[in-house]
Amino acid sequence: MHAVVDWLLQTIGTLGYPGIFLLMAMESSIIPIPSELVMPPAGYLAQQGQMNMFVAILCGTAGSLVGAYANYYAAHYLGRPLVLKYGKYVFITEEKFAKVEKFFLKHGEISTFIGRLLPVVRHLISLPAGLSGMNHLRFSLYTLLGAGIWCTVLTVIGYVIGSNQELIMKYSHQAVLGVVVVSALLIAVYVWRQRRNGSCGAGEAHPK
């Protein structure tokens, strides 16, 4: 792990903001590069005065959107059979895809936002969105919002903690747990509002 973090620090330090953009685009597509190993080093470099933290977050968020759209269009134009056929070569198993698709169908389009905050789901949630032909404006908005929050959390961790790699991984994992809890609450509120609106609509359709 030390070697990986050191390599990422050197890579990001050498490539700068385009490196953050490229790595986060890869993380959001079918190449499972953990964002927990990309944005904290960027935060550390910002703390050292070698980067601007806001620009680093912006590049990471933009890269996430580009990677998400790579998955979106792949699913939209290739379809489920080809995604499953070739996905196994990049660790997208049929079981894993089925779980993400079920998550998307259960929670609706807001799952694109929630999914950006969850491990494993993060780099696959764009596939069911592409298969369903989700509206581009909402897809972009939810993706940017979720990716922006997650990139900010990880960058701040790297900025505050510095080069202590053990603490970076520790607090990154704690951030994942916190985000999972918050995501569950957001889903609960969303489902409650949907059911409430549905009940109200039914009441209006069938007045006493």
mmCIF file of C-alpha atoms in Angstrom:
data_model
loop_
_atom_site.group_PDB
_atom_site.id
_atom_site.type_symbol
_atom_site.label_atom_id
_atom_site.label_comp_id
_atom_site.label_asym_id
_atom_site.label_seq_id
_atom_site.Cartn_x
_atom_site.Cartn_y
_atom_site.Cartn_z
ATOM 1 C CA MET A 1 0.000 0.000 0.000
ATOM 2 C CA HIS A 2 2.890 2.356 0.797
ATOM 3 C CA ALA A 3 4.322 1.777 -2.665
ATOM 4 C CA VAL A 4 0.967 2.486 -4.308
ATOM 5 C CA VAL A 5 0.453 5.743 -2.401
ATOM 6 C CA ASP A 6 4.042 6.827 -3.111
ATOM 7 C CA TRP A 7 3.512 6.083 -6.811
ATOM 8 C CA LEU A 8 0.272 8.073 -6.845
ATOM 9 C CA LEU A 9 1.964 11.017 -5.102
ATOM 10 C CA GLN A 10 4.709 10.982 -7.728
ATOM 11 C CA THR A 11 2.244 10.525 -10.585
ATOM 12 C CA ILE A 12 -0.086 13.297 -9.446
ATOM 13 C CA GLY A 13 2.869 15.531 -8.627
ATOM 14 C CA THR A 14 4.295 14.976 -12.112
ATOM 15 C CA LEU A 15 1.098 15.055 -14.176
ATOM 16 C CA GLY A 16 -0.615 17.668 -12.004
ATOM 17 C CA TYR A 17 -4.312 18.380 -12.461
ATOM 18 C CA PRO A 18 -4.615 16.368 -15.713
ATOM 19 C CA GLY A 19 -3.346 13.374 -13.733
ATOM 20 C CA ILE A 20 -6.148 13.777 -11.177
ATOM 21 C CA PHE A 21 -8.674 14.133 -13.982
ATOM 22 C CA LEU A 22 -7.391 11.005 -15.767
ATOM 23 C CA LEU A 23 -7.184 8.824 -12.653
ATOM 24 C CA MET A 24 -10.679 9.795 -11.465
ATOM 25 C CA ALA A 25 -12.068 9.227 -14.965
ATOM 26 C CA MET A 26 -10.587 5.742 -14.839
ATOM 27 C CA GLU A 27 -11.989 5.243 -11.315
ATOM 28 C CA SER A 28 -15.491 6.148 -12.488
ATOM 29 C CA SER A 29 -15.365 3.926 -15.550
ATOM 30 C CA ILE A 30 -14.748 0.201 -15.725
ATOM 31 C CA ILE A 31 -11.174 0.471 -14.377
ATOM 32 C CA PRO A 32 -11.492 0.054 -10.598
ATOM 33 C CA ILE A 33 -8.864 2.495 -9.312
ATOM 34 C CA PRO A 34 -9.898 3.374 -5.722
ATOM 35 C CA SER A 35 -10.645 7.076 -5.359
ATOM 36 C CA GLU A 36 -9.424 6.683 -1.763
ATOM 37 C CA LEU A 37 -5.933 6.414 -3.240
ATOM 38 C CA VAL A 38 -6.256 9.355 -5.647
ATOM 39 C CA MET A 39 -7.856 12.348 -3.937
ATOM 40 C CA PRO A 40 -6.137 12.187 -0.504
ATOM 41 C CA PRO A 41 -2.662 12.471 -2.121
ATOM 42 C CA ALA A 42 -3.992 15.479 -4.044
ATOM 43 C CA GLY A 43 -5.109 16.976 -0.734
ATOM 44 C CA TYR A 44 -1.664 16.335 0.734
ATOM 45 C CA LEU A 45 0.000 18.079 -2.212
ATOM 46 C CA ALA A 46 -2.388 21.001 -1.711
ATOM 47 C CA GLN A 47 -1.371 21.147 1.945
ATOM 48 C CA GLN A 48 2.260 21.299 0.790
ATOM 49 C CA GLY A 49 1.432 24.231 -1.467
ATOM 50 C CA GLN A 50 2.020 22.258 -4.660
ATOM 51 C CA MET A 51 -1.632 22.315 -5.706
ATOM 52 C CA ASN A 52 -4.791 24.336 -5.274
ATOM 53 C CA MET A 53 -7.299 22.213 -3.356
ATOM 54 C CA PHE A 54 -10.355 23.697 -5.107
ATOM 55 C CA VAL A 55 -8.900 23.051 -8.567
ATOM 56 C CA ALA A 56 -7.923 19.510 -7.537
ATOM 57 C CA ILE A 57 -11.498 18.792 -6.402
ATOM 58 C CA LEU A 58 -12.855 20.319 -9.610
ATOM 59 C CA CYS A 59 -10.578 18.136 -11.752
ATOM 60 C CA GLY A 60 -11.484 15.020 -9.771
ATOM 61 C CA THR A 61 -15.202 15.760 -10.093
ATOM 62 C CA ALA A 62 -14.942 16.488 -13.826
ATOM 63 C CA GLY A 63 -12.962 13.303 -14.345
ATOM 64 C CA SER A 64 -15.639 11.343 -12.486
ATOM 65 C CA LEU A 65 -18.307 12.716 -14.820
ATOM 66 C CA VAL A 66 -16.320 11.767 -17.934
ATOM 67 C CA GLY A 67 -15.703 8.255 -16.621
ATOM 68 C CA ALA A 68 -19.360 7.913 -15.670
ATOM 69 C CA TYR A 69 -20.400 8.884 -19.191
ATOM 70 C CA ALA A 70 -18.013 6.303 -20.643
ATOM 71 C CA ASN A 71 -19.987 3.645 -18.759
ATOM 72 C CA TYR A 72 -23.306 5.303 -19.602
ATOM 73 C CA TYR A 73 -22.696 5.245 -23.355
ATOM 74 C CA ALA A 74 -21.132 1.780 -23.284
ATOM 75 C CA ALA A 75 -24.256 0.372 -21.665
ATOM 76 C CA HIS A 76 -26.634 2.475 -23.746
ATOM 77 C CA TYR A 77 -25.208 1.488 -27.134
ATOM 78 C CA LEU A 78 -23.863 -1.999 -26.433
ATOM 79 C CA GLY A 79 -26.733 -3.234 -24.283
ATOM 80 C CA ARG A 80 -26.810 -5.658 -21.379
ATOM 81 C CA PRO A 81 -25.596 -8.814 -23.255
ATOM 82 C CA LEU A 82 -22.352 -7.233 -24.460
ATOM 83 C CA VAL A 83 -21.738 -5.450 -21.158
ATOM 84 C CA LEU A 84 -21.977 -8.768 -19.324
ATOM 85 C CA LYS A 85 -19.977 -10.612 -21.989
ATOM 86 C CA TYR A 86 -16.985 -8.278 -21.952
ATOM 87 C CA GLY A 87 -17.412 -6.856 -18.467
ATOM 88 C CA LYS A 88 -15.928 -9.989 -16.906
ATOM 89 C CA TYR A 89 -12.540 -8.945 -18.276
ATOM 90 C CA VAL A 90 -12.632 -5.804 -16.100
ATOM 91 C CA PHE A 91 -14.112 -7.432 -12.979
ATOM 92 C CA ILE A 92 -17.768 -6.718 -13.804
ATOM 93 C CA THR A 93 -19.399 -10.014 -12.931
ATOM 94 C CA GLU A 94 -23.021 -10.785 -13.712
ATOM 95 C CA GLU A 95 -23.768 -11.000 -9.984
ATOM 96 C CA LYS A 96 -22.207 -7.622 -9.250
ATOM 97 C CA PHE A 97 -24.015 -6.012 -12.193
ATOM 98 C CA ALA A 98 -27.346 -7.506 -11.071
ATOM 99 C CA LYS A 99 -26.931 -5.997 -7.591
ATOM 100 C CA VAL A 100 -26.183 -2.531 -8.973
ATOM 101 C CA GLU A 101 -29.048 -2.724 -11.450
ATOM 102 C CA LYS A 102 -31.421 -3.791 -8.664
ATOM 103 C CA PHE A 103 -30.205 -0.836 -6.575
ATOM 104 C CA PHE A 104 -30.908 1.528 -9.488
ATOM 105 C CA LEU A 105 -34.371 0.138 -10.200
ATOM 106 C CA LYS A 106 -35.326 0.127 -6.528
ATOM 107 C CA HIS A 107 -34.282 3.672 -5.720
ATOM 108 C CA GLY A 108 -34.840 5.402 -9.046
ATOM 109 C CA GLU A 109 -32.644 8.033 -10.648
ATOM 110 C CA ILE A 110 -31.501 9.416 -7.296
ATOM 111 C CA SER A 111 -29.452 6.216 -7.002
ATOM 112 C CA THR A 112 -27.060 7.841 -9.491
ATOM 113 C CA PHE A 113 -26.291 10.409 -6.807
ATOM 114 C CA ILE A 114 -26.279 7.950 -3.897
ATOM 115 C CA GLY A 115 -24.238 5.453 -5.884
ATOM 116 C CA ARG A 116 -21.412 7.943 -6.371
ATOM 117 C CA LEU A 117 -20.892 7.861 -2.606
ATOM 118 C CA LEU A 118 -20.815 4.084 -2.156
ATOM 119 C CA PRO A 119 -17.925 1.658 -2.700
ATOM 120 C CA VAL A 120 -18.262 -0.890 -5.526
ATOM 121 C CA VAL A 121 -21.531 0.734 -6.660
ATOM 122 C CA ARG A 122 -19.637 3.927 -7.512
ATOM 123 C CA HIS A 123 -18.026 2.813 -10.747
ATOM 124 C CA LEU A 124 -20.959 0.665 -11.928
ATOM 125 C CA ILE A 125 -24.042 2.796 -11.225
ATOM 126 C CA SER A 126 -23.766 4.495 -14.628
ATOM 127 C CA LEU A 127 -24.384 1.187 -16.429
ATOM 128 C CA PRO A 128 -28.080 0.779 -15.489
ATOM 129 C CA ALA A 129 -28.529 4.533 -16.016
ATOM 130 C CA GLY A 130 -27.267 4.094 -19.571
ATOM 131 C CA LEU A 131 -29.404 1.019 -20.169
ATOM 132 C CA SER A 132 -32.516 2.906 -19.076
ATOM 133 C CA GLY A 133 -31.631 5.990 -21.159
ATOM 134 C CA MET A 134 -31.686 8.273 -18.120
ATOM 135 C CA ASN A 135 -32.126 11.981 -18.886
ATOM 136 C CA HIS A 136 -28.699 13.561 -19.515
ATOM 137 C CA LEU A 137 -29.324 16.677 -17.455
ATOM 138 C CA ARG A 138 -30.386 14.717 -14.375
ATOM 139 C CA PHE A 139 -27.619 12.157 -14.891
ATOM 140 C CA SER A 140 -24.987 14.888 -15.085
ATOM 141 C CA LEU A 141 -26.419 16.792 -12.122
ATOM 142 C CA TYR A 142 -26.643 13.749 -9.832
ATOM 143 C CA THR A 143 -23.212 12.499 -10.887
ATOM 144 C CA LEU A 144 -21.522 15.876 -10.370
ATOM 145 C CA LEU A 145 -23.195 16.364 -7.003
ATOM 146 C CA GLY A 146 -22.289 12.918 -5.673
ATOM 147 C CA ALA A 147 -18.768 12.913 -7.120
ATOM 148 C CA GLY A 148 -18.147 16.469 -5.915
ATOM 149 C CA ILE A 149 -19.082 15.585 -2.332
ATOM 150 C CA TRP A 150 -16.946 12.453 -2.330
ATOM 151 C CA CYS A 151 -13.915 14.148 -3.916
ATOM 152 C CA THR A 152 -14.182 16.971 -1.393
ATOM 153 C CA VAL A 153 -14.319 14.598 1.586
ATOM 154 C CA LEU A 154 -11.271 12.640 0.422
ATOM 155 C CA THR A 155 -9.262 15.735 -0.512
ATOM 156 C CA VAL A 156 -9.926 17.346 2.867
ATOM 157 C CA ILE A 157 -8.787 14.128 4.584
ATOM 158 C CA GLY A 158 -5.504 14.257 2.690
ATOM 159 C CA TYR A 159 -5.117 17.986 3.375
ATOM 160 C CA VAL A 160 -5.697 17.675 7.130
ATOM 161 C CA ILE A 161 -3.819 14.443 7.788
ATOM 162 C CA GLY A 162 -0.886 15.057 5.472
ATOM 163 C CA SER A 163 1.451 12.246 4.448
ATOM 164 C CA ASN A 164 0.509 9.744 7.180
ATOM 165 C CA GLN A 165 -0.605 6.941 4.907
ATOM 166 C CA GLU A 166 -2.007 4.752 7.682
ATOM 167 C CA LEU A 167 -4.247 7.561 8.930
ATOM 168 C CA ILE A 168 -5.316 8.447 5.394
ATOM 169 C CA MET A 169 -6.560 4.895 4.812
ATOM 170 C CA LYS A 170 -8.114 4.731 8.294
ATOM 171 C CA TYR A 171 -10.124 7.928 7.903
ATOM 172 C CA SER A 172 -10.970 7.159 4.280
ATOM 173 C CA HIS A 173 -12.603 3.921 5.443
ATOM 174 C CA GLN A 174 -14.393 5.798 8.219
ATOM 175 C CA ALA A 175 -15.605 8.302 5.624
ATOM 176 C CA VAL A 176 -17.008 5.422 3.577
ATOM 177 C CA LEU A 177 -18.947 4.158 6.601
ATOM 178 C CA GLY A 178 -20.257 7.650 7.338
ATOM 179 C CA VAL A 179 -21.313 8.139 3.749
ATOM 180 C CA VAL A 180 -23.126 4.786 3.752
ATOM 181 C CA VAL A 181 -25.144 5.873 6.795
ATOM 182 C CA VAL A 182 -25.971 9.268 5.270
ATOM 183 C CA SER A 183 -26.891 7.600 1.968
ATOM 184 C CA ALA A 184 -29.275 5.241 3.762
ATOM 185 C CA LEU A 185 -30.969 8.227 5.401
ATOM 186 C CA LEU A 186 -31.242 10.037 2.062
ATOM 187 C CA ILE A 187 -32.800 6.980 0.461
ATOM 188 C CA ALA A 188 -35.269 6.634 3.346
ATOM 189 C CA VAL A 189 -36.325 10.284 2.976
ATOM 190 C CA TYR A 190 -36.599 9.932 -0.810
ATOM 191 C CA VAL A 191 -38.744 6.779 -0.567
ATOM 192 C CA TRP A 192 -40.948 8.399 2.091
ATOM 193 C CA ARG A 193 -41.508 11.465 -0.102
ATOM 194 C CA GLN A 194 -42.271 9.319 -3.130
ATOM 195 C CA ARG A 195 -44.838 7.283 -1.209
ATOM 196 C CA ARG A 196 -46.347 10.409 0.291
ATOM 197 C CA ASN A 197 -46.653 12.052 -3.115
ATOM 198 C CA GLY A 198 -48.149 8.852 -4.472
ATOM 199 C CA SER A 199 -50.695 8.774 -1.684
ATOM 200 C CA CYS A 200 -51.581 12.408 -2.256
ATOM 201 C CA GLY A 201 -51.945 11.779 -5.976
ATOM 202 C CA ALA A 202 -54.220 8.805 -5.343
ATOM 203 C CA GLY A 203 -56.328 10.882 -2.983
ATOM 204 C CA GLU A 204 -56.771 13.577 -5.578
ATOM 205 C CA ALA A 205 -57.643 11.051 -8.281
ATOM 206 C CA HIS A 206 -60.347 9.483 -6.162
ATOM 207 C CA PRO A 207 -62.086 12.239 -4.183
ATOM 208 C CA LYS A 208 -64.658 11.230 -1.618
#
